[in-house]
Coordinates of C-alpha atoms in Angstrom, one line a residue:
M716 CA 0.6 -12.2 6.1
H717 CA 1.0 -9.8 8.9
N718 CA -0.7 -6.4 9.2
I719 CA 1.6 -3.5 8.3
A720 CA 1.0 0.2 8.4
L721 CA 0.7 1.8 4.9
I722 CA 0.5 5.2 3.3
A723 CA -2.0 5.3 0.4
A724 CA -2.8 7.8 -2.2
L725 CA -5.4 7.8 -5.0
E726 CA -3.8 8.0 -8.4
G727 CA -3.8 11.6 -9.7
T728 CA -4.2 13.2 -6.3
R729 CA -1.8 14.6 -3.7
H730 CA -3.9 13.4 -0.7
Q731 CA -2.4 10.7 1.4
V732 CA -4.0 8.6 4.1
T733 CA -2.6 6.1 6.6
T734 CA -4.2 2.7 6.5
D735 CA -3.2 -0.9 7.1
W736 CA -2.5 -4.0 4.9
F737 CA -5.7 -5.8 5.9
A738 CA -7.9 -2.9 4.8
I739 CA -6.0 -2.6 1.5
M740 CA -6.1 -6.4 0.9
A741 CA -9.9 -6.5 1.4
M742 CA -10.3 -3.7 -1.1
L743 CA -8.0 -5.3 -3.7
K744 CA -10.0 -8.6 -3.4
T745 CA -13.2 -6.7 -4.1
R746 CA -11.5 -5.3 -7.2
S747 CA -11.0 -8.9 -8.4
M748 CA -7.2 -9.1 -7.8
S749 CA -5.9 -12.6 -7.7
D750 CA -4.3 -14.0 -4.5
D751 CA -1.0 -14.4 -6.3
A752 CA -1.0 -10.7 -7.3
I753 CA -2.0 -9.7 -3.8
N754 CA 1.0 -11.7 -2.4
I755 CA 3.3 -9.9 -4.8
V756 CA 2.1 -6.5 -3.7
Y757 CA 2.5 -7.5 0.0
N758 CA 6.0 -8.8 -0.6
D759 CA 7.0 -5.6 -2.5
L760 CA 5.6 -3.4 0.3
C761 CA 7.5 -5.4 2.9
A762 CA 10.7 -4.9 0.9
G763 CA 10.2 -1.2 1.1
L764 CA 9.1 -0.6 -2.5
R765 CA 6.4 1.8 -3.6
V766 CA 3.6 -0.1 -5.4
T767 CA 1.0 1.3 -7.8
T768 CA -2.0 -0.9 -8.5
R769 CA -5.7 -0.6 -9.1
G770 CA -5.7 3.2 -8.9
L771 CA -3.7 3.3 -5.7
T772 CA -0.1 4.1 -4.8
L773 CA 1.0 2.3 -1.7
A774 CA 4.1 2.5 0.5
K775 CA 5.0 1.0 3.8
A776 CA 4.8 3.7 6.6
M777 CA 8.1 4.2 8.3
S778 CA 7.9 3.8 12.0
N779 CA 10.2 6.8 12.6
D780 CA 8.4 8.9 10.1
L781 CA 11.6 10.3 8.5
D782 CA 9.9 11.0 5.2
K783 CA 6.3 12.2 5.5
K784 CA 6.1 12.6 1.7
I785 CA 7.0 9.1 0.7
I786 CA 4.4 9.1 -2.1
K787 CA 4.8 12.1 -4.4

């Protein structure tokens, strides 16, 4: 797995933060997520999908920042 830039939002809020995959992966492991499930989340994010898991909504940050409100 490579580190990728992400946009994350807590479920039920409008606040967004930028983070990276390694930080999110570490947090998901502390929340007892299996390695297989973590790989699925990573693959979905790399494919450009928005993922909701463990109280977070995640999306890959676009390098050109065309859409600053990727998570609504």
